[in-house]
């Protein structure tokens, strides 16, 4: 294992059972692009020559993944915060479409709809949201696609907002609908986490279009895809709301 890795020459044939295990690992690692045998060899530091070794590596990775998840998924810890100097410049844009297709939102007509298990279903203006107590954190956004970046998001703690609308915080889920057909949802403990924000600002300015104007969720304890941008509706529910990527096989919890 510690010797320099010889280059793999012939492609490795996977048995159907190994392929199933590899696919399940891909899902559990949230790897969209797919984990190749070559990448597996790199991750494991092994030169995979035969089926028997492939099995061993798959099992080792599976156990490693379970350990990492157990460590990650254990509650209400705070995500690490960073200094302004550590912010990624420029911050990357990501969506299920290219930058040309960022939704064009009419600010004047914008209102955030509220529905589900809440006392007050009146829509919210951006002004109204700005009058609530604000918080700002410099945190790292981690995307399943294999990049991460440090940015600063400011806005209303989602907990504060949920309290203002009289949300039933014993409900299981908080769901979000976006202007671009995207949608996602959070478990209630994460929605109430002190660093979970309804973000209005990026750095010192109002959220630019590419980062989710005029309102996004910023959850530093979750993967990037659980940070919906361009939010137009928030709802509280006991029915599992899923999400755009979640419904395509990505792990719904995807965080700590
Ligand atoms: N509305 C909407 N929100 C979204 C997405 C999207 O396609 N549409 N992509 C998600 C993904 S996969 C990531 S990694 C982050 C990227 O946020 P950024 O563009 O600010 O880097 O937004 C998330 N929120
Ligand atoms: Mo992402």
PDB file of C-alpha atoms and ligand atoms in Angstrom:
ATOM      1  CA  UNK A   1       0.000   0.000   0.000  1.00  0.00           C
ATOM      2  CA  UNK A   2       2.883   2.400   0.729  1.00  0.00           C
ATOM      3  CA  UNK A   3       4.870   1.649  -2.406  1.00  0.00           C
ATOM      4  CA  UNK A   4       4.570   4.030  -5.326  1.00  0.00           C
ATOM      5  CA  UNK A   5       1.487   3.135  -7.324  1.00  0.00           C
ATOM      6  CA  UNK A   6       2.177   1.388 -10.590  1.00  0.00           C
ATOM      7  CA  UNK A   7      -0.003   2.666 -13.410  1.00  0.00           C
ATOM      8  CA  UNK A   8      -2.980   0.496 -14.138  1.00  0.00           C
ATOM      9  CA  UNK A   9      -2.738  -0.852 -17.655  1.00  0.00           C
ATOM     10  CA  UNK A  10      -5.702  -3.092 -18.404  1.00  0.00           C
ATOM     11  CA  UNK A  11      -9.254  -2.018 -17.543  1.00  0.00           C
ATOM     12  CA  UNK A  12     -10.760  -3.915 -14.651  1.00  0.00           C
ATOM     13  CA  UNK A  13     -13.876  -5.972 -15.244  1.00  0.00           C
ATOM     14  CA  UNK A  14     -16.370  -5.644 -12.412  1.00  0.00           C
ATOM     15  CA  UNK A  15     -18.723  -8.465 -11.484  1.00  0.00           C
ATOM     16  CA  UNK A  16     -22.428  -7.444 -11.331  1.00  0.00           C
ATOM     17  CA  UNK A  17     -22.345  -7.558  -7.495  1.00  0.00           C
ATOM     18  CA  UNK A  18     -19.261  -5.328  -7.424  1.00  0.00           C
ATOM     19  CA  UNK A  19     -20.931  -2.901  -9.801  1.00  0.00           C
ATOM     20  CA  UNK A  20     -23.947  -2.709  -7.491  1.00  0.00           C
ATOM     21  CA  UNK A  21     -21.691  -2.054  -4.500  1.00  0.00           C
ATOM     22  CA  UNK A  22     -19.787   0.614  -6.449  1.00  0.00           C
ATOM     23  CA  UNK A  23     -23.035   2.302  -7.459  1.00  0.00           C
ATOM     24  CA  UNK A  24     -24.292   2.285  -3.893  1.00  0.00           C
ATOM     25  CA  UNK A  25     -20.984   3.816  -2.761  1.00  0.00           C
ATOM     26  CA  UNK A  26     -21.353   6.491  -5.414  1.00  0.00           C
ATOM     27  CA  UNK A  27     -24.781   7.367  -4.092  1.00  0.00           C
ATOM     28  CA  UNK A  28     -23.670   7.368  -0.474  1.00  0.00           C
ATOM     29  CA  UNK A  29     -20.645   9.508  -1.301  1.00  0.00           C
ATOM     30  CA  UNK A  30     -22.947  11.842  -3.236  1.00  0.00           C
ATOM     31  CA  UNK A  31     -20.668  11.511  -6.242  1.00  0.00           C
ATOM     32  CA  UNK A  32     -22.571  12.761  -9.235  1.00  0.00           C
ATOM     33  CA  UNK A  33     -19.836  12.343 -11.818  1.00  0.00           C
ATOM     34  CA  UNK A  34     -19.293   8.721 -10.891  1.00  0.00           C
ATOM     35  CA  UNK A  35     -16.490   7.007  -9.091  1.00  0.00           C
ATOM     36  CA  UNK A  36     -14.264   5.247 -11.585  1.00  0.00           C
ATOM     37  CA  UNK A  37     -12.114   2.287 -10.753  1.00  0.00           C
ATOM     38  CA  UNK A  38      -9.127   4.544 -11.402  1.00  0.00           C
ATOM     39  CA  UNK A  39     -10.382   7.086  -8.873  1.00  0.00           C
ATOM     40  CA  UNK A  40     -11.021   4.269  -6.435  1.00  0.00           C
ATOM     41  CA  UNK A  41      -7.447   3.119  -6.857  1.00  0.00           C
ATOM     42  CA  UNK A  42      -6.256   6.650  -6.114  1.00  0.00           C
ATOM     43  CA  UNK A  43      -8.474   7.022  -3.057  1.00  0.00           C
ATOM     44  CA  UNK A  44      -7.436   3.669  -1.695  1.00  0.00           C
ATOM     45  CA  UNK A  45      -3.778   3.902  -2.673  1.00  0.00           C
ATOM     46  CA  UNK A  46      -4.022   0.414  -4.170  1.00  0.00           C
ATOM     47  CA  UNK A  47      -3.253  -0.831  -7.603  1.00  0.00           C
ATOM     48  CA  UNK A  48      -6.402  -2.776  -8.379  1.00  0.00           C
ATOM     49  CA  UNK A  49      -5.544  -5.798 -10.452  1.00  0.00           C
ATOM     50  CA  UNK A  50      -8.149  -8.390  -9.778  1.00  0.00           C
ATOM     51  CA  UNK A  51     -11.723  -8.789  -8.602  1.00  0.00           C
ATOM     52  CA  UNK A  52     -10.678  -9.893  -5.149  1.00  0.00           C
ATOM     53  CA  UNK A  53      -8.821  -6.638  -4.510  1.00  0.00           C
ATOM     54  CA  UNK A  54     -11.712  -4.607  -5.871  1.00  0.00           C
ATOM     55  CA  UNK A  55     -13.956  -6.263  -3.284  1.00  0.00           C
ATOM     56  CA  UNK A  56     -11.547  -5.432  -0.459  1.00  0.00           C
ATOM     57  CA  UNK A  57     -11.333  -1.796  -1.490  1.00  0.00           C
ATOM     58  CA  UNK A  58     -15.104  -1.515  -1.829  1.00  0.00           C
ATOM     59  CA  UNK A  59     -15.567  -2.897   1.654  1.00  0.00           C
ATOM     60  CA  UNK A  60     -12.871  -0.661   3.125  1.00  0.00           C
ATOM     61  CA  UNK A  61     -14.416   2.398   1.484  1.00  0.00           C
ATOM     62  CA  UNK A  62     -17.852   1.424   2.681  1.00  0.00           C
ATOM     63  CA  UNK A  63     -16.632   1.191   6.296  1.00  0.00           C
ATOM     64  CA  UNK A  64     -14.735   4.464   5.953  1.00  0.00           C
ATOM     65  CA  UNK A  65     -17.861   6.141   4.597  1.00  0.00           C
ATOM     66  CA  UNK A  66     -19.958   4.907   7.523  1.00  0.00           C
ATOM     67  CA  UNK A  67     -17.394   6.247  10.020  1.00  0.00           C
ATOM     68  CA  UNK A  68     -17.282   9.644   8.331  1.00  0.00           C
ATOM     69  CA  UNK A  69     -21.066   9.837   8.251  1.00  0.00           C
ATOM     70  CA  UNK A  70     -21.370   8.889  11.910  1.00  0.00           C
ATOM     71  CA  UNK A  71     -18.931  11.661  12.764  1.00  0.00           C
ATOM     72  CA  UNK A  72     -20.584  14.212  10.500  1.00  0.00           C
ATOM     73  CA  UNK A  73     -24.193  13.527  11.319  1.00  0.00           C
ATOM     74  CA  UNK A  74     -24.186  13.927  15.030  1.00  0.00           C
ATOM     75  CA  UNK A  75     -26.041  17.086  15.739  1.00  0.00           C
ATOM     76  CA  UNK A  76     -25.932  20.743  16.443  1.00  0.00           C
ATOM     77  CA  UNK A  77     -22.229  21.561  16.188  1.00  0.00           C
ATOM     78  CA  UNK A  78     -21.332  24.950  14.666  1.00  0.00           C
ATOM     79  CA  UNK A  79     -19.788  24.988  11.215  1.00  0.00           C
ATOM     80  CA  UNK A  80     -16.286  26.529  11.136  1.00  0.00           C
ATOM     81  CA  UNK A  81     -16.108  30.250  10.361  1.00  0.00           C
ATOM     82  CA  UNK A  82     -13.348  32.109   8.520  1.00  0.00           C
ATOM     83  CA  UNK A  83     -11.819  35.582   8.191  1.00  0.00           C
ATOM     84  CA  UNK A  84     -12.606  38.039   5.384  1.00  0.00           C
ATOM     85  CA  UNK A  85      -9.103  37.460   3.996  1.00  0.00           C
ATOM     86  CA  UNK A  86      -9.932  33.777   3.523  1.00  0.00           C
ATOM     87  CA  UNK A  87     -12.946  34.452   1.303  1.00  0.00           C
ATOM     88  CA  UNK A  88     -12.802  32.864  -2.175  1.00  0.00           C
ATOM     89  CA  UNK A  89     -12.495  35.486  -4.915  1.00  0.00           C
ATOM     90  CA  UNK A  90     -14.443  35.340  -7.081  1.00  0.00           C
ATOM     91  CA  UNK A  91     -17.016  33.101  -5.462  1.00  0.00           C
ATOM     92  CA  UNK A  92     -18.114  30.336  -7.868  1.00  0.00           C
ATOM     93  CA  UNK A  93     -21.576  30.189  -9.411  1.00  0.00           C
ATOM     94  CA  UNK A  94     -23.390  26.873  -9.615  1.00  0.00           C
ATOM     95  CA  UNK A  95     -26.867  25.808 -10.671  1.00  0.00           C
ATOM     96  CA  UNK A  96     -28.494  23.095 -12.774  1.00  0.00           C
ATOM     97  CA  UNK A  97     -28.255  25.556 -15.695  1.00  0.00           C
ATOM     98  CA  UNK A  98     -25.650  27.993 -16.967  1.00  0.00           C
ATOM     99  CA  UNK A  99     -25.158  31.587 -15.834  1.00  0.00           C
ATOM    100  CA  UNK A 100     -27.138  32.888 -18.838  1.00  0.00           C
ATOM    101  CA  UNK A 101     -30.303  31.319 -17.467  1.00  0.00           C
ATOM    102  CA  UNK A 102     -30.297  32.869 -13.985  1.00  0.00           C
ATOM    103  CA  UNK A 103     -33.924  33.784 -13.257  1.00  0.00           C
ATOM    104  CA  UNK A 104     -34.833  37.392 -13.760  1.00  0.00           C
ATOM    105  CA  UNK A 105     -36.778  38.431 -10.678  1.00  0.00           C
ATOM    106  CA  UNK A 106     -38.858  41.573 -10.571  1.00  0.00           C
ATOM    107  CA  UNK A 107     -37.896  43.162  -7.248  1.00  0.00           C
ATOM    108  CA  UNK A 108     -40.882  45.483  -7.120  1.00  0.00           C
ATOM    109  CA  UNK A 109     -43.311  42.592  -7.362  1.00  0.00           C
ATOM    110  CA  UNK A 110     -41.353  40.241  -5.133  1.00  0.00           C
ATOM    111  CA  UNK A 111     -43.014  38.711  -2.084  1.00  0.00           C
ATOM    112  CA  UNK A 112     -42.029  35.626  -0.155  1.00  0.00           C
ATOM    113  CA  UNK A 113     -45.026  33.305   0.215  1.00  0.00           C
ATOM    114  CA  UNK A 114     -45.507  31.385   3.448  1.00  0.00           C
ATOM    115  CA  UNK A 115     -47.618  28.240   3.754  1.00  0.00           C
ATOM    116  CA  UNK A 116     -48.208  25.043   5.694  1.00  0.00           C
ATOM    117  CA  UNK A 117     -48.074  24.635   9.466  1.00  0.00           C
ATOM    118  CA  UNK A 118     -47.712  28.308  10.408  1.00  0.00           C
ATOM    119  CA  UNK A 119     -49.965  30.768  12.250  1.00  0.00           C
ATOM    120  CA  UNK A 120     -49.439  33.738   9.939  1.00  0.00           C
ATOM    121  CA  UNK A 121     -49.440  33.072   6.191  1.00  0.00           C
ATOM    122  CA  UNK A 122     -49.065  36.707   5.078  1.00  0.00           C
ATOM    123  CA  UNK A 123     -46.383  37.148   2.398  1.00  0.00           C
ATOM    124  CA  UNK A 124     -43.139  38.964   3.256  1.00  0.00           C
ATOM    125  CA  UNK A 125     -41.424  41.793   1.438  1.00  0.00           C
ATOM    126  CA  UNK A 126     -37.641  42.142   1.392  1.00  0.00           C
ATOM    127  CA  UNK A 127     -38.028  45.285   3.502  1.00  0.00           C
ATOM    128  CA  UNK A 128     -39.957  43.331   6.098  1.00  0.00           C
ATOM    129  CA  UNK A 129     -37.218  40.706   6.223  1.00  0.00           C
ATOM    130  CA  UNK A 130     -34.554  43.399   6.633  1.00  0.00           C
ATOM    131  CA  UNK A 131     -36.363  44.763   9.686  1.00  0.00           C
ATOM    132  CA  UNK A 132     -35.909  41.456  11.514  1.00  0.00           C
ATOM    133  CA  UNK A 133     -32.682  40.841  13.479  1.00  0.00           C
ATOM    134  CA  UNK A 134     -29.796  39.996  11.127  1.00  0.00           C
ATOM    135  CA  UNK A 135     -26.722  37.799  11.379  1.00  0.00           C
ATOM    136  CA  UNK A 136     -23.730  37.285   9.124  1.00  0.00           C
ATOM    137  CA  UNK A 137     -21.194  34.446   8.958  1.00  0.00           C
ATOM    138  CA  UNK A 138     -18.175  33.668   6.799  1.00  0.00           C
ATOM    139  CA  UNK A 139     -18.452  29.959   6.067  1.00  0.00           C
ATOM    140  CA  UNK A 140     -17.513  27.328   3.531  1.00  0.00           C
ATOM    141  CA  UNK A 141     -19.978  26.102   0.912  1.00  0.00           C
ATOM    142  CA  UNK A 142     -19.183  22.534  -0.122  1.00  0.00           C
ATOM    143  CA  UNK A 143     -20.595  21.215  -3.400  1.00  0.00           C
ATOM    144  CA  UNK A 144     -20.933  17.500  -4.157  1.00  0.00           C
ATOM    145  CA  UNK A 145     -19.292  18.160  -7.477  1.00  0.00           C
ATOM    146  CA  UNK A 146     -15.972  18.392  -5.685  1.00  0.00           C
ATOM    147  CA  UNK A 147     -15.356  22.071  -5.042  1.00  0.00           C
ATOM    148  CA  UNK A 148     -15.775  24.297  -2.018  1.00  0.00           C
ATOM    149  CA  UNK A 149     -15.536  28.027  -1.478  1.00  0.00           C
ATOM    150  CA  UNK A 150     -15.590  30.444   1.440  1.00  0.00           C
ATOM    151  CA  UNK A 151     -18.091  33.279   1.379  1.00  0.00           C
ATOM    152  CA  UNK A 152     -19.982  35.635   3.647  1.00  0.00           C
ATOM    153  CA  UNK A 153     -23.752  35.528   3.846  1.00  0.00           C
ATOM    154  CA  UNK A 154     -25.963  37.801   5.918  1.00  0.00           C
ATOM    155  CA  UNK A 155     -29.654  37.813   6.637  1.00  0.00           C
ATOM    156  CA  UNK A 156     -32.337  36.671   9.040  1.00  0.00           C
ATOM    157  CA  UNK A 157     -31.704  33.506  11.036  1.00  0.00           C
ATOM    158  CA  UNK A 158     -34.335  31.081   9.722  1.00  0.00           C
ATOM    159  CA  UNK A 159     -35.219  30.358  13.370  1.00  0.00           C
ATOM    160  CA  UNK A 160     -36.089  34.031  13.938  1.00  0.00           C
ATOM    161  CA  UNK A 161     -38.255  34.024  10.812  1.00  0.00           C
ATOM    162  CA  UNK A 162     -40.027  30.797  11.798  1.00  0.00           C
ATOM    163  CA  UNK A 163     -40.776  32.274  15.222  1.00  0.00           C
ATOM    164  CA  UNK A 164     -42.209  35.429  13.607  1.00  0.00           C
ATOM    165  CA  UNK A 165     -44.618  33.487  11.433  1.00  0.00           C
ATOM    166  CA  UNK A 166     -45.668  31.228  14.294  1.00  0.00           C
ATOM    167  CA  UNK A 167     -44.333  28.092  12.666  1.00  0.00           C
ATOM    168  CA  UNK A 168     -45.037  24.756  14.298  1.00  0.00           C
ATOM    169  CA  UNK A 169     -41.431  23.966  15.190  1.00  0.00           C
ATOM    170  CA  UNK A 170     -42.432  20.458  16.244  1.00  0.00           C
ATOM    171  CA  UNK A 171     -43.143  19.756  12.540  1.00  0.00           C
ATOM    172  CA  UNK A 172     -40.592  17.668  10.690  1.00  0.00           C
ATOM    173  CA  UNK A 173     -39.689  19.732   7.636  1.00  0.00           C
ATOM    174  CA  UNK A 174     -39.190  23.223   6.285  1.00  0.00           C
ATOM    175  CA  UNK A 175     -39.484  23.321   2.502  1.00  0.00           C
ATOM    176  CA  UNK A 176     -38.399  25.913  -0.075  1.00  0.00           C
ATOM    177  CA  UNK A 177     -39.663  26.637  -3.582  1.00  0.00           C
ATOM    178  CA  UNK A 178     -37.516  28.679  -5.961  1.00  0.00           C
ATOM    179  CA  UNK A 179     -38.092  30.907  -8.965  1.00  0.00           C
ATOM    180  CA  UNK A 180     -36.189  28.475 -11.224  1.00  0.00           C
ATOM    181  CA  UNK A 181     -38.055  25.174 -10.537  1.00  0.00           C
ATOM    182  CA  UNK A 182     -35.452  24.284  -7.926  1.00  0.00           C
ATOM    183  CA  UNK A 183     -36.705  23.157  -4.541  1.00  0.00           C
ATOM    184  CA  UNK A 184     -35.262  21.702  -1.367  1.00  0.00           C
ATOM    185  CA  UNK A 185     -36.061  21.054   2.268  1.00  0.00           C
ATOM    186  CA  UNK A 186     -34.466  20.867   5.700  1.00  0.00           C
ATOM    187  CA  UNK A 187     -35.093  18.884   8.851  1.00  0.00           C
ATOM    188  CA  UNK A 188     -36.471  21.115  11.625  1.00  0.00           C
ATOM    189  CA  UNK A 189     -33.355  20.918  13.886  1.00  0.00           C
ATOM    190  CA  UNK A 190     -31.245  22.234  10.973  1.00  0.00           C
ATOM    191  CA  UNK A 191     -33.824  24.925  10.189  1.00  0.00           C
ATOM    192  CA  UNK A 192     -33.480  26.081  13.821  1.00  0.00           C
ATOM    193  CA  UNK A 193     -29.656  25.876  13.822  1.00  0.00           C
ATOM    194  CA  UNK A 194     -28.166  29.296  14.726  1.00  0.00           C
ATOM    195  CA  UNK A 195     -26.104  29.506  11.514  1.00  0.00           C
ATOM    196  CA  UNK A 196     -28.993  28.663   9.171  1.00  0.00           C
ATOM    197  CA  UNK A 197     -29.889  31.953   7.450  1.00  0.00           C
ATOM    198  CA  UNK A 198     -32.467  33.350   5.103  1.00  0.00           C
ATOM    199  CA  UNK A 199     -29.703  35.232   3.341  1.00  0.00           C
ATOM    200  CA  UNK A 200     -30.318  38.661   1.804  1.00  0.00           C
ATOM    201  CA  UNK A 201     -26.680  39.707   1.464  1.00  0.00           C
ATOM    202  CA  UNK A 202     -23.478  38.354   0.013  1.00  0.00           C
ATOM    203  CA  UNK A 203     -20.509  40.083   1.657  1.00  0.00           C
ATOM    204  CA  UNK A 204     -21.496  43.726   2.104  1.00  0.00           C
ATOM    205  CA  UNK A 205     -24.052  43.866  -0.715  1.00  0.00           C
ATOM    206  CA  UNK A 206     -27.518  42.536  -1.532  1.00  0.00           C
ATOM    207  CA  UNK A 207     -27.284  39.027  -3.028  1.00  0.00           C
ATOM    208  CA  UNK A 208     -26.235  39.366  -6.665  1.00  0.00           C
ATOM    209  CA  UNK A 209     -28.361  37.422  -9.217  1.00  0.00           C
ATOM    210  CA  UNK A 210     -25.880  34.539  -9.530  1.00  0.00           C
ATOM    211  CA  UNK A 211     -25.832  33.874  -5.789  1.00  0.00           C
ATOM    212  CA  UNK A 212     -29.588  33.686  -5.422  1.00  0.00           C
ATOM    213  CA  UNK A 213     -31.148  37.147  -5.579  1.00  0.00           C
ATOM    214  CA  UNK A 214     -33.194  38.225  -3.782  1.00  0.00           C
ATOM    215  CA  UNK A 215     -33.291  35.527  -1.106  1.00  0.00           C
ATOM    216  CA  UNK A 216     -31.532  32.232  -0.523  1.00  0.00           C
ATOM    217  CA  UNK A 217     -31.051  29.783   2.272  1.00  0.00           C
ATOM    218  CA  UNK A 218     -27.536  29.534   3.600  1.00  0.00           C
ATOM    219  CA  UNK A 219     -26.947  26.375   5.651  1.00  0.00           C
ATOM    220  CA  UNK A 220     -23.257  25.927   6.410  1.00  0.00           C
ATOM    221  CA  UNK A 221     -23.915  22.543   8.048  1.00  0.00           C
ATOM    222  CA  UNK A 222     -25.223  21.088   4.770  1.00  0.00           C
ATOM    223  CA  UNK A 223     -23.878  20.434   1.287  1.00  0.00           C
ATOM    224  CA  UNK A 224     -24.280  23.144  -1.363  1.00  0.00           C
ATOM    225  CA  UNK A 225     -27.359  21.691  -3.021  1.00  0.00           C
ATOM    226  CA  UNK A 226     -29.293  22.169   0.241  1.00  0.00           C
ATOM    227  CA  UNK A 227     -28.765  25.955  -0.060  1.00  0.00           C
ATOM    228  CA  UNK A 228     -31.643  26.936  -2.382  1.00  0.00           C
ATOM    229  CA  UNK A 229     -31.368  30.272  -4.202  1.00  0.00           C
ATOM    230  CA  UNK A 230     -34.109  32.581  -5.533  1.00  0.00           C
ATOM    231  CA  UNK A 231     -36.600  31.444  -2.893  1.00  0.00           C
ATOM    232  CA  UNK A 232     -40.210  32.407  -3.529  1.00  0.00           C
ATOM    233  CA  UNK A 233     -42.011  30.259  -0.959  1.00  0.00           C
ATOM    234  CA  UNK A 234     -41.324  28.710   2.427  1.00  0.00           C
ATOM    235  CA  UNK A 235     -43.548  26.048   3.936  1.00  0.00           C
ATOM    236  CA  UNK A 236     -43.631  23.986   7.108  1.00  0.00           C
ATOM    237  CA  UNK A 237     -44.814  20.394   6.819  1.00  0.00           C
ATOM    238  CA  UNK A 238     -44.811  16.890   8.219  1.00  0.00           C
ATOM    239  CA  UNK A 239     -44.893  15.446   4.697  1.00  0.00           C
ATOM    240  CA  UNK A 240     -41.457  14.792   3.214  1.00  0.00           C
ATOM    241  CA  UNK A 241     -40.898  17.551   0.623  1.00  0.00           C
ATOM    242  CA  UNK A 242     -37.737  16.152  -1.043  1.00  0.00           C
ATOM    243  CA  UNK A 243     -35.691  18.367  -3.311  1.00  0.00           C
ATOM    244  CA  UNK A 244     -34.409  18.835  -6.845  1.00  0.00           C
ATOM    245  CA  UNK A 245     -31.225  16.774  -6.377  1.00  0.00           C
ATOM    246  CA  UNK A 246     -32.548  14.816  -3.418  1.00  0.00           C
ATOM    247  CA  UNK A 247     -35.267  13.328  -5.658  1.00  0.00           C
ATOM    248  CA  UNK A 248     -32.583  12.212  -8.111  1.00  0.00           C
ATOM    249  CA  UNK A 249     -30.841  10.079  -5.522  1.00  0.00           C
ATOM    250  CA  UNK A 250     -28.720  12.469  -3.514  1.00  0.00           C
ATOM    251  CA  UNK A 251     -28.778  11.860   0.204  1.00  0.00           C
ATOM    252  CA  UNK A 252     -31.516  14.086   1.656  1.00  0.00           C
ATOM    253  CA  UNK A 253     -29.745  14.780   4.965  1.00  0.00           C
ATOM    254  CA  UNK A 254     -26.363  15.653   3.425  1.00  0.00           C
ATOM    255  CA  UNK A 255     -24.911  17.455   6.409  1.00  0.00           C
ATOM    256  CA  UNK A 256     -24.273  17.370  10.131  1.00  0.00           C
TER     257      UNK A 256
HETATM  258  N1  LIG B   1     -32.537  27.894  -7.036  1.00  0.00           N
HETATM  259  C1  LIG B   1     -31.431  27.153  -7.079  1.00  0.00           C
HETATM  260  N2  LIG B   1     -30.708  27.023  -5.959  1.00  0.00           N
HETATM  261  C2  LIG B   1     -29.574  26.279  -5.957  1.00  0.00           C
HETATM  262  C3  LIG B   1     -29.138  25.601  -7.120  1.00  0.00           C
HETATM  263  C4  LIG B   1     -29.930  25.744  -8.301  1.00  0.00           C
HETATM  264  O1  LIG B   1     -29.629  25.188  -9.377  1.00  0.00           O
HETATM  265  N3  LIG B   1     -31.044  26.541  -8.241  1.00  0.00           N
HETATM  266  N4  LIG B   1     -27.957  24.847  -7.083  1.00  0.00           N
HETATM  267  C5  LIG B   1     -27.489  24.409  -5.752  1.00  0.00           C
HETATM  268  C6  LIG B   1     -26.122  23.921  -5.747  1.00  0.00           C
HETATM  269  S1  LIG B   1     -25.873  22.325  -6.353  1.00  0.00           S
HETATM  270  C7  LIG B   1     -25.081  24.619  -5.190  1.00  0.00           C
HETATM  271  S2  LIG B   1     -23.524  23.962  -5.035  1.00  0.00           S
HETATM  272  C8  LIG B   1     -25.265  26.011  -4.712  1.00  0.00           C
HETATM  273  C9  LIG B   1     -24.280  26.944  -5.424  1.00  0.00           C
HETATM  274  O2  LIG B   1     -24.389  28.234  -4.889  1.00  0.00           O
HETATM  275  P1  LIG B   1     -23.556  29.437  -5.531  1.00  0.00           P
HETATM  276  O3  LIG B   1     -24.042  29.623  -6.947  1.00  0.00           O
HETATM  277  O4  LIG B   1     -23.812  30.614  -4.665  1.00  0.00           O
HETATM  278  O5  LIG B   1     -22.117  29.003  -5.522  1.00  0.00           O
HETATM  279  O6  LIG B   1     -26.589  26.476  -4.923  1.00  0.00           O
HETATM  280  C10 LIG B   1     -27.600  25.523  -4.717  1.00  0.00           C
HETATM  281  N5  LIG B   1     -28.861  26.204  -4.796  1.00  0.00           N
HETATM  282 MO1  LIG B   2     -23.820  21.711  -5.629  1.00  0.00          MO
END
